[in-house]
Amino acid sequence: MKSFDLIFLGGGISALMVSRYLKLQNPNLKILILEKKIITNYNPGESTVGVAGLFLIRDLQLSTYCYLNHLPKNGLRYFFHDEQQNFVVEECSEIGSNILPIFPTFQIDRKSFDADLQILNQKIGIEIELGAKVTDLNINDDKHIITYKKDNKVYKSSTKWLINSLGRANNQFKIFDEISPKSLNQSLKTASSWGRFTNVSDIDLLGDKKWQKKVGFTSRYLSTNHFMGEGYWIWVIPIGKDIVSFGIVYDYKIIKEDLQDPKLFLNFLKSHPFCKLLIQDAQQIDFQCSPHLAYKRTQFAHKSHISFLAESYAFVDPFYSPGSDIIARQAYLLEHLINSNQKDLSNTIETINKYVDLELSIIQTLYQNQYLGFASFELFNIKSLWDFHSYTNRMVFNFYQEKFKDLNWIKREIDAGQSTLKLTKAIQTGFVDLALYLKENKIEKRYNLNQYSLRQNRFKIEEEILLNYNDDQAIIEHLNLCKITVCELLQVRYQYNFDKKIIQDQLNFSLIQNFQLNNTFLEKLLKKLVKTMSRNILSKFQQKLEVELQIEDFSLKVPQYFKNQSKEMQQFIYTLWNAKTPNPLQESFPKL
Ligand SMILES: Cc1cc2nc3c(=O)[nH]c(=O)nc-3n(C[C@H](O)[C@H](O)[C@H](O)COP(=O)(O)OP(=O)(O)OC[C@H]3O[C@@H](n4cnc5c(N)ncnc54)[C@H](O)[C@@H]3O)c2cc1C
């Protein structure tokens, strides 16, 4: 019986990428991948974002391979429309870049990627058995015996570390549910259906020259295009010569049609005016679906030298394409586990499990109850800025710096985790509340036509990360982002101008952690403003005033309370109340 350091059960994208990473880090590792299929097929995991892109080109040494074999991706792009108006391609509001992203990303054709990686991995000494269906597991702390069937013969191999990389089919063996029970995540009610098509129309040719010029004549085709609607989004991802992946992800509390039915899936695509144009002459190649996407196991790693990976551990939501990013980070986490000596293993496992759990909780807030707001350009232009900028500022920066290599850094992230989570939840709840407000007032689509936003996917910090960026800058940048977000949310909700220095100065992390898009928060803010104004008046006029402010004062040039004060004081208050702070982040947004 052959023995290994690691055996991966299942040879999908997570096993292929993570095993390659570990082998490149430590060529002495003996690794076996057992994959039941002989031939690879199309699968989700097609669109990659910053971390996964870096992982592919830097950690997996696949830069040339990716450029020569997969399409370079032109960022994430979102289109909005208004069903009440005649559909005109050029009039759809759009969020998306007009240059290729600074951090390279790719549209991965899983069918060829998985097959190529099998060969490339074998070349560096990873053993891969295809057509090998795992049939039995004998778990013995650090010498697990794996039984698999290939060509009607039964084989056994032993391993110290057993990695469950079975994807969605991860509960074939009872032992996994015993050591780490799995449950559906009921706070995310999303489902999905998807398929690949040939002969899809070229999106770049659907609009006129002015529309093409808007994106600097770059290729919208190469973007991961999202068609946004109430309760759903549709992805359109080109994955090779004349093959395009289409998928619908929907909140099944909002979308009542049974899109798990292939016919209704196609009808839904055809009923969307933009998709209809794209697939008018197309032929569908395959169909896949999942009636409930989100689930989670209780533990990522277990002391008996077992770890889960990617979809065998959990799944949240495919919006923003986080799947391969998560795999990239888990590769680093797994490295800590397998390098840990027996004495430290329990502590390392505890740290890794806490980190993975925290990361998942934070990611979840990005999606929970957010699907209602997907119909609104106005809302999403704020949300996508916050989501993607904080992702770049935190995740891409940290990954670029290889911070995940440092277990102490991971521990510090866990220590700061509850504050991060609280702040993220506060902001994300603001988006949910704004979506409800816009919907109730039937104004959610008021900017769905004729807007073009460059605010996502083109941040100055991306260039700075490549050159010279540090943790202190990242914190200041994050605070600036939070300030912009809070002010914009309040502005849309209350229609007052919150872009004032005196307001921005009050917004520190602790106040933002308690942000709510309602009068209670505004009153809290007013109390702080009262204190600041009183202090300013005392120092300027040596007068102690019982200043009073009302929410309506936000709409005035000078708050009502000061209307009966001296001209000089009114002038002073006017300047104080109306001064703007230059927010460097806001100023870095490209103007069009
Ligand atoms: C709707 C949807 C859209 C998504 N979009 C994206 C995206 O755009 N970008 C992104 O990065 N991620 C995306 N993801 C996530 C992505 O699909 C996953 O991250 C990725 O597929 C997980 O890889 P895996 O290795 O865990 O599973 P898989 O790739 O499914 O691999 C599991 C493997 O195990 C094998 N297997 C099963 N049983 C056995 C057995 N008994 N013996 C041996 N082998 C076995 C299977 O044949 C399979 O090859 C999406 C997911 C969904 C559901």
XYZ file of C-alpha atoms and ligand atoms in Angstrom:
645
model
C 0.000 0.000 0.000
C 1.408 3.375 -1.010
C 1.493 6.069 1.625
C 1.188 9.829 1.170
C 1.437 13.032 3.164
C -1.850 14.247 1.704
C -4.658 12.634 -0.214
C -7.294 14.827 -1.824
C -10.690 13.189 -2.227
C -12.010 14.706 -5.445
C -9.872 16.343 -8.103
C -11.805 19.500 -8.935
C -10.432 23.024 -8.998
C -9.743 23.260 -5.263
C -7.703 20.046 -5.126
C -5.815 20.935 -8.305
C -4.939 24.471 -7.196
C -4.189 23.770 -3.540
C -2.118 20.638 -4.186
C -0.071 22.580 -6.725
C 0.516 25.367 -4.246
C 1.638 22.965 -1.504
C 3.887 20.978 -3.828
C 5.565 24.129 -5.166
C 6.153 25.258 -1.578
C 7.494 21.872 -0.529
C 8.560 19.561 -3.390
C 9.128 16.715 -0.912
C 5.438 16.394 -0.108
C 3.874 13.186 -1.383
C 0.433 14.062 -2.699
C -2.283 11.940 -4.296
C -5.479 13.227 -5.899
C -8.349 10.786 -6.433
C -10.869 11.921 -9.030
C -13.810 9.786 -10.087
C -14.261 11.360 -13.515
C -12.001 10.574 -16.445
C -13.035 13.535 -18.530
C -13.398 17.033 -17.142
C -16.512 19.089 -17.771
C -17.735 22.693 -17.643
C -18.251 23.869 -14.101
C -18.744 27.112 -12.214
C -15.605 28.795 -10.935
C -15.157 30.587 -14.245
C -14.841 34.219 -13.236
C -11.848 35.120 -11.060
C -11.145 38.271 -9.066
C -7.987 39.865 -7.618
C -6.838 37.332 -5.035
C -7.449 34.321 -7.266
C -5.710 36.104 -10.153
C -2.634 36.684 -7.996
C -2.729 33.122 -6.739
C -2.755 31.786 -10.303
C 0.058 33.934 -11.630
C 2.255 34.257 -8.546
C 1.716 31.230 -6.325
C 0.812 28.626 -8.931
C 3.269 29.925 -11.532
C 0.563 29.833 -14.188
C 0.875 33.332 -15.606
C 1.925 32.397 -19.131
C -0.382 29.393 -19.097
C -3.389 31.547 -18.170
C -2.660 34.277 -20.705
C -2.209 31.737 -23.492
C -5.163 29.518 -22.632
C -7.860 31.558 -20.870
C -9.420 34.907 -21.589
C -8.056 37.939 -19.755
C -10.964 39.380 -17.816
C -12.055 42.985 -18.112
C -13.363 43.347 -14.567
C -16.881 43.055 -13.214
C -19.568 45.024 -15.061
C -23.199 45.640 -14.130
C -26.141 46.728 -16.284
C -29.477 48.101 -15.095
C -32.642 48.823 -16.993
C -36.211 49.887 -16.378
C -38.980 47.551 -17.555
C -41.395 50.494 -17.729
C -39.353 52.129 -20.491
C -38.556 50.995 -24.023
C -35.346 48.996 -23.980
C -32.348 50.606 -25.662
C -28.910 49.044 -25.066
C -27.103 52.382 -24.945
C -29.505 53.722 -22.314
C -28.892 51.016 -19.705
C -27.122 52.443 -16.690
C -23.777 50.745 -16.287
C -21.060 50.292 -13.676
C -17.750 49.070 -15.048
C -14.248 50.024 -15.944
C -12.854 51.533 -19.149
C -9.430 49.918 -18.750
C -8.304 46.380 -17.959
C -7.884 45.854 -14.206
C -4.459 46.445 -12.705
C -4.429 43.046 -11.019
C -4.782 40.484 -13.816
C -7.765 38.181 -13.655
C -9.045 35.541 -16.051
C -12.211 33.919 -17.326
C -11.465 30.273 -16.668
C -12.751 27.480 -18.870
C -12.975 24.790 -16.185
C -13.156 21.972 -18.710
C -9.726 22.736 -20.148
C -8.292 24.278 -16.959
C -8.923 21.156 -14.867
C -7.579 18.888 -17.624
C -4.455 21.018 -18.174
C -3.770 21.316 -14.472
C -3.920 17.546 -14.097
C -1.017 17.315 -16.561
C 0.904 20.300 -15.191
C 0.561 18.976 -11.642
C 1.722 15.499 -12.613
C 4.803 17.125 -14.143
C 5.794 18.492 -10.738
C 5.302 15.122 -9.053
C 1.705 15.133 -7.834
C 0.083 11.742 -8.351
C -3.376 11.854 -9.880
C -5.681 8.886 -10.336
C -8.520 9.542 -12.775
C -11.582 7.342 -12.910
C -10.844 6.611 -9.242
C -14.018 6.626 -7.171
C -13.386 6.772 -3.460
C -15.546 4.105 -1.837
C -14.405 3.785 1.760
C -12.481 5.667 4.420
C -10.804 4.224 7.466
C -9.971 7.110 9.778
C -7.036 6.541 12.166
C -5.862 9.890 13.453
C -2.741 10.260 11.312
C -2.802 7.164 9.142
C -6.046 7.134 7.242
C -6.654 4.304 4.803
C -8.471 5.305 1.632
C -10.138 2.714 -0.552
C -10.964 3.541 -4.148
C -12.164 1.716 -7.202
C -10.608 2.138 -10.609
C -11.296 -0.008 -13.678
C -13.229 -2.413 -11.444
C -10.194 -2.988 -9.252
C -9.983 -1.984 -5.609
C -6.967 -0.025 -4.353
C -5.896 1.218 -0.953
C -3.570 4.077 -0.037
C -2.702 5.602 3.298
C -2.201 9.233 4.206
C -1.376 11.477 7.133
C -3.679 14.313 6.000
C -7.018 13.633 4.411
C -8.498 16.517 2.436
C -12.171 16.514 1.548
C -12.302 18.295 -1.808
C -15.448 16.555 -3.011
C -17.175 19.846 -3.831
C -20.952 19.858 -3.444
C -20.932 16.051 -3.243
C -19.077 16.300 0.049
C -21.363 14.266 2.270
C -20.909 10.865 0.708
C -19.113 9.609 3.810
C -20.692 9.653 7.273
C -17.433 10.383 9.033
C -17.341 13.935 7.643
C -20.773 14.737 9.052
C -19.750 13.272 12.393
C -16.617 15.374 12.804
C -18.068 18.513 11.207
C -21.847 18.526 10.785
C -23.198 20.336 7.763
C -26.300 22.505 7.676
C -28.053 24.650 5.131
C -27.564 28.346 5.688
C -31.160 29.535 5.980
C -30.349 33.219 6.155
C -29.355 33.158 2.488
C -32.266 32.020 0.341
C -30.569 31.845 -3.007
C -30.756 29.302 -5.787
C -29.140 29.177 -9.188
C -29.348 27.641 -12.635
C -26.812 28.009 -15.390
C -25.509 26.688 -18.678
C -23.116 27.324 -21.547
C -24.047 28.620 -24.972
C -22.358 28.895 -28.354
C -22.975 31.447 -31.064
C -23.728 34.197 -28.569
C -23.886 37.727 -30.017
C -20.932 39.976 -29.288
C -22.086 42.462 -26.650
C -19.644 45.074 -27.958
C -21.439 45.168 -31.286
C -24.885 45.673 -29.763
C -24.338 49.373 -29.094
C -23.281 52.357 -31.186
C -19.825 53.931 -31.402
C -20.534 56.414 -28.620
C -21.388 53.509 -26.324
C -18.172 51.727 -27.293
C -16.199 54.916 -26.691
C -17.537 55.128 -23.133
C -15.363 52.149 -22.225
C -12.410 53.392 -24.245
C -13.187 50.835 -26.969
C -12.075 48.092 -24.556
C -13.986 44.838 -24.565
C -17.186 44.588 -22.556
C -17.300 41.031 -23.904
C -14.315 40.120 -21.713
C -15.963 41.382 -18.535
C -18.021 39.277 -16.200
C -21.238 41.000 -17.198
C -24.083 41.148 -14.704
C -27.651 41.963 -15.655
C -29.251 43.171 -12.487
C -32.878 42.939 -11.443
C -35.121 42.778 -8.422
C -34.260 39.590 -6.562
C -31.802 38.268 -9.132
C -28.712 38.804 -11.230
C -27.650 37.115 -14.423
C -23.993 36.387 -15.125
C -22.539 36.314 -18.615
C -18.976 34.998 -18.717
C -17.052 34.230 -21.918
C -14.967 31.123 -21.299
C -13.240 30.517 -24.561
C -13.628 30.686 -28.261
C -17.353 30.940 -28.879
C -18.443 29.578 -25.492
C -20.255 31.788 -23.038
C -21.554 30.838 -19.621
C -24.939 32.253 -18.536
C -26.321 31.847 -15.034
C -29.203 33.174 -13.000
C -28.759 33.525 -9.263
C -31.946 34.450 -7.483
C -33.490 34.965 -4.103
C -36.291 32.416 -4.113
C -38.282 34.474 -1.604
C -38.594 37.104 -4.351
C -38.445 35.132 -7.628
C -41.222 32.563 -7.555
C -40.641 30.961 -10.961
C -39.066 27.511 -10.831
C -35.828 28.361 -12.590
C -34.483 24.895 -11.777
C -36.526 23.804 -14.771
C -34.291 24.140 -17.871
C -37.166 25.468 -19.988
C -38.063 28.175 -17.493
C -34.371 29.029 -17.143
C -34.170 29.687 -20.870
C -37.465 31.588 -20.888
C -36.206 33.801 -18.079
C -33.056 34.648 -20.046
C -35.131 35.357 -23.130
C -37.477 37.589 -21.175
C -34.585 39.819 -20.166
C -34.264 42.362 -23.000
C -30.456 42.499 -22.931
C -29.910 38.729 -22.633
C -32.501 38.179 -25.332
C -30.274 40.094 -27.760
C -27.244 38.088 -26.690
C -28.795 34.656 -27.131
C -31.084 35.308 -30.086
C -29.034 32.987 -32.357
C -27.327 30.944 -29.637
C -27.439 27.214 -28.930
C -27.361 25.883 -25.381
C -24.723 23.233 -24.635
C -25.485 22.188 -21.069
C -27.603 22.922 -18.024
C -26.801 22.739 -14.296
C -28.675 23.979 -11.249
C -28.830 24.116 -7.484
C -32.053 24.756 -5.525
C -30.337 26.144 -2.412
C -26.801 27.476 -2.618
C -25.692 28.349 0.897
C -24.513 25.871 3.513
C -21.726 25.445 5.986
C -19.962 22.884 8.116
C -19.134 23.559 11.753
C -15.366 23.080 11.401
C -12.888 23.578 8.586
C -10.144 21.381 10.050
C -10.185 18.576 12.569
C -7.474 17.324 14.919
C -7.479 13.866 13.354
C -5.627 15.360 10.360
C -8.693 15.991 8.256
C -9.492 19.216 6.497
C -12.270 20.391 4.228
C -11.650 22.598 1.249
C -13.735 25.066 -0.757
C -17.259 23.785 -1.442
C -16.821 20.747 0.779
C -16.655 23.168 3.723
C -19.125 25.907 2.836
C -20.715 28.001 0.149
C -22.095 31.497 0.493
C -22.961 33.227 -2.784
C -21.299 33.482 -6.202
C -21.882 37.239 -6.582
C -18.464 39.004 -6.875
C -16.953 35.582 -7.802
C -15.388 34.776 -4.416
C -15.053 30.986 -4.959
C -11.469 30.755 -6.217
C -10.403 33.575 -3.903
C -11.517 31.472 -0.967
C -9.581 28.502 -2.354
C -6.448 30.673 -2.630
C -6.650 31.759 1.000
C -7.452 28.237 2.153
C -4.262 27.020 0.433
C -2.254 29.232 2.779
C -4.317 28.089 5.765
C -3.839 24.435 4.906
C -0.105 25.031 4.673
C -0.122 26.147 8.329
C -1.981 22.989 9.278
C 0.266 20.503 7.541
C 3.422 22.278 8.730
C 2.257 22.337 12.322
C 3.979 19.910 14.680
C 1.831 17.598 16.799
C 2.301 19.752 19.923
C 0.951 22.911 18.255
C -1.634 21.273 16.029
C -4.663 21.811 18.295
C -3.884 25.519 18.643
C -3.240 25.921 14.929
C -6.515 24.194 14.109
C -8.369 26.422 16.551
C -6.885 29.544 14.950
C -7.561 28.410 11.391
C -11.127 27.354 12.211
C -11.829 30.693 13.869
C -10.400 32.605 10.922
C -12.354 30.680 8.284
C -15.536 31.102 10.292
C -14.961 34.841 10.698
C -14.211 35.315 7.014
C -17.403 33.508 6.091
C -19.480 35.611 8.496
C -18.090 38.803 6.969
C -18.635 37.603 3.397
C -22.192 36.588 4.274
C -23.159 40.144 5.231
C -22.417 41.249 1.661
C -25.281 39.128 0.354
C -27.807 38.643 3.124
C -31.135 40.293 2.181
C -29.333 42.302 -0.496
C -31.077 40.855 -3.561
C -33.979 43.308 -3.360
C -31.540 46.173 -3.916
C -30.009 44.580 -7.010
C -32.645 46.327 -9.131
C -31.338 49.790 -8.319
C -28.369 51.469 -10.001
C -28.563 54.272 -7.456
C -28.126 51.910 -4.524
C -25.718 49.527 -6.174
C -23.410 52.341 -7.209
C -22.793 52.903 -3.496
C -22.778 49.240 -2.484
C -20.432 48.045 -5.204
C -18.043 50.840 -4.325
C -17.979 49.826 -0.660
C -17.833 46.099 -1.331
C -15.178 46.168 -3.978
C -13.063 48.936 -2.550
C -12.892 47.334 0.880
C -12.145 44.003 -0.820
C -9.237 45.567 -2.719
C -8.022 47.530 0.275
C -8.163 44.562 2.645
C -8.154 41.244 0.838
C -6.108 42.037 -2.249
C -3.599 44.119 -0.291
C -3.184 41.492 2.444
C -2.881 38.699 -0.070
C -0.428 40.667 -2.187
C 1.683 41.109 0.944
C 1.424 37.353 1.650
C 0.190 38.111 5.151
C -1.660 34.811 5.296
C 1.759 33.154 5.648
C 2.009 34.608 9.146
C -0.094 32.769 11.725
C 0.306 35.659 14.175
C -1.158 38.044 11.621
C -4.119 35.665 11.241
C -4.551 35.716 15.034
C -4.562 39.521 15.015
C -7.225 39.486 12.292
C -9.324 37.227 14.518
C -8.838 39.597 17.478
C -10.027 42.523 15.376
C -12.721 40.363 13.815
C -15.724 41.310 15.916
C -15.165 45.034 15.279
C -14.713 44.399 11.560
C -17.872 42.323 11.519
C -19.849 44.936 13.444
C -18.788 47.705 11.078
C -19.466 45.620 7.969
C -22.892 44.612 9.287
C -23.789 48.233 10.050
C -22.926 49.374 6.525
C -24.538 46.370 4.854
C -27.734 46.789 6.869
C -27.745 50.359 5.586
C -27.889 49.011 2.018
C -30.742 46.660 2.924
C -32.687 49.486 4.575
C -32.116 51.780 1.620
C -33.368 49.078 -0.761
C -36.578 48.769 1.265
C -37.032 52.538 1.372
C -36.505 52.958 -2.391
C -38.849 50.069 -3.137
C -41.591 51.330 -0.797
C -41.427 54.699 -2.494
C -41.262 53.122 -5.964
C -38.153 55.088 -6.841
C -35.563 52.304 -6.923
C -35.097 52.563 -10.674
C -35.016 56.328 -11.006
C -31.368 56.259 -12.146
C -31.480 52.989 -14.059
C -31.132 54.767 -17.361
C -28.342 56.847 -18.859
C -25.838 56.655 -16.004
C -22.293 55.383 -16.352
C -20.158 54.831 -13.279
C -16.445 54.163 -13.184
C -16.399 53.888 -9.425
C -15.741 50.175 -9.214
C -12.648 48.301 -10.260
C -10.439 51.291 -10.823
C -8.943 52.465 -7.580
C -5.798 54.482 -7.150
C -4.812 52.162 -4.315
C -4.415 49.315 -6.790
C -1.448 51.140 -8.276
C -0.214 52.059 -4.806
C -0.448 48.444 -3.618
C 1.935 47.516 -6.423
C 4.365 50.256 -5.475
C 4.260 51.359 -1.900
C 1.250 50.869 0.328
C 1.045 50.088 4.017
C -1.343 49.161 6.831
C -1.731 52.731 8.097
C -2.718 53.960 4.649
C -5.139 51.061 4.338
C -6.879 52.051 7.585
C -7.175 55.720 6.574
C -8.462 54.659 3.174
C -11.047 52.391 4.786
C -12.247 55.180 7.063
C -12.568 57.525 4.078
C -14.555 54.862 2.266
C -16.871 54.400 5.250
C -17.423 58.163 5.477
C -18.333 58.429 1.804
C -20.649 55.444 2.074
C -22.477 56.647 5.174
C -22.905 60.155 3.739
C -24.155 58.845 0.396
C -26.612 56.441 2.039
C -27.988 59.243 4.200
C -28.122 61.561 1.225
C -30.189 59.178 -0.914
C -32.494 58.369 2.010
C -33.045 61.917 3.342
C -32.205 64.037 0.288
C -30.128 66.408 2.434
C -26.520 67.251 1.788
C -24.375 65.325 4.254
C -21.134 66.003 2.457
C -19.935 68.499 5.100
C -16.649 68.675 6.964
C -18.401 69.009 10.310
C -20.301 65.752 9.680
C -17.365 63.826 8.275
C -15.286 64.847 11.296
C -17.777 63.099 13.608
C -17.678 59.860 11.663
C -15.071 57.725 13.353
C -14.999 53.927 13.309
C -16.894 53.589 16.571
C -19.792 55.784 15.400
C -19.877 54.041 12.023
C -20.043 50.650 13.761
C -23.364 51.854 15.150
C -24.577 53.324 11.888
C -28.258 52.890 11.058
C -30.088 54.461 8.180
C -32.735 56.084 10.373
C -33.658 59.050 12.554
C -32.137 57.477 15.676
C -28.699 57.558 14.099
C -29.243 61.093 12.810
C -30.208 62.218 16.303
C -27.028 60.634 17.677
C -25.090 62.498 15.026
C -26.892 65.745 15.885
C -25.918 65.383 19.562
C -22.275 65.160 18.539
C -22.697 68.151 16.248
C -24.277 70.158 19.073
C -21.204 69.529 21.225
C -18.819 70.501 18.439
C -20.720 73.687 17.599
C -21.059 74.704 21.236
C -17.312 74.237 21.704
C -16.551 76.316 18.622
C -18.875 79.115 19.722
C -17.407 79.169 23.210
C -13.894 79.471 21.904
C -14.782 82.116 19.287
C -17.380 84.233 21.141
C -16.786 83.213 24.776
C -20.518 82.487 24.907
C -22.006 79.321 26.393
C -25.072 78.513 24.294
C -27.562 75.657 24.712
C -27.418 74.853 20.996
C -30.318 72.847 19.598
C -30.309 71.107 16.239
C -33.103 69.327 14.358
C -32.900 66.821 11.507
C -34.389 69.457 9.179
C -31.356 71.659 9.835
C -29.383 69.436 7.473
C -31.301 71.085 4.628
C -30.536 74.642 5.761
C -27.552 76.840 5.104
C -27.623 77.901 8.755
C -29.436 75.790 11.402
C -32.708 77.311 12.619
C -31.407 77.839 16.165
C -28.931 80.486 14.975
C -31.433 82.549 12.974
C -31.876 84.953 15.915
C -28.189 85.213 16.762
C -25.890 88.041 15.730
C -24.898 88.465 12.080
C -21.311 87.708 13.012
C -22.261 84.437 14.670
C -24.499 83.491 11.764
C -21.609 84.086 9.398
C -19.343 81.964 11.580
C -21.892 79.139 11.761
C -22.511 79.360 8.029
C -18.836 78.712 7.350
C -18.652 75.929 9.928
C -21.855 74.252 8.726
C -21.105 74.384 5.006
C -17.381 73.674 4.833
C -16.475 70.586 2.816
C -13.634 68.202 3.565
C -11.612 67.073 0.651
C -11.949 63.294 0.852
C -8.895 61.982 -1.011
C -10.668 58.777 -1.917
C -13.620 60.636 -3.438
C -11.262 62.849 -5.384
C -9.441 59.850 -6.790
C -12.560 58.610 -8.611
C -12.185 59.125 -12.321
C -14.521 61.779 -13.662
C -16.314 61.225 -16.919
C -23.768 28.928 -9.227
C -22.320 29.022 -8.913
C -21.520 29.957 -9.556
C -20.174 30.070 -9.231
N -19.397 31.003 -9.867
C -18.100 31.123 -9.530
C -17.265 32.075 -10.177
O -17.672 32.776 -11.100
N -15.988 32.190 -9.756
C -15.473 31.414 -8.748
O -14.308 31.563 -8.410
N -16.234 30.477 -8.160
C -17.524 30.319 -8.518
N -18.283 29.370 -7.912
C -17.660 28.523 -6.901
C -16.871 27.406 -7.562
O -17.734 26.638 -8.333
C -16.235 26.576 -6.471
O -15.340 27.380 -5.739
C -15.470 25.415 -7.013
O -16.154 24.668 -7.964
C -15.189 24.512 -5.846
O -14.295 23.560 -6.245
P -14.254 22.157 -5.544
O -12.957 21.581 -5.893
O -14.628 22.283 -4.115
O -15.459 21.340 -6.217
P -15.543 20.718 -7.673
O -14.817 21.530 -8.655
O -16.972 20.428 -7.900
O -14.745 19.329 -7.525
C -15.204 18.216 -6.795
C -14.671 16.973 -7.491
O -14.894 15.821 -6.685
C -15.136 14.723 -7.557
N -15.787 13.625 -6.794
C -17.032 13.608 -6.259
N -17.245 12.429 -5.612
C -16.111 11.688 -5.736
C -15.700 10.408 -5.268
N -16.492 9.632 -4.533
N -14.461 9.983 -5.573
C -13.619 10.752 -6.300
N -13.958 11.969 -6.772
C -15.174 12.452 -6.484
C -16.026 15.332 -8.628
O -16.020 14.555 -9.808
C -15.374 16.701 -8.815
O -14.430 16.707 -9.868
C -19.622 29.223 -8.241
C -20.418 28.258 -7.619
C -21.750 28.154 -7.943
C -22.587 27.122 -7.251
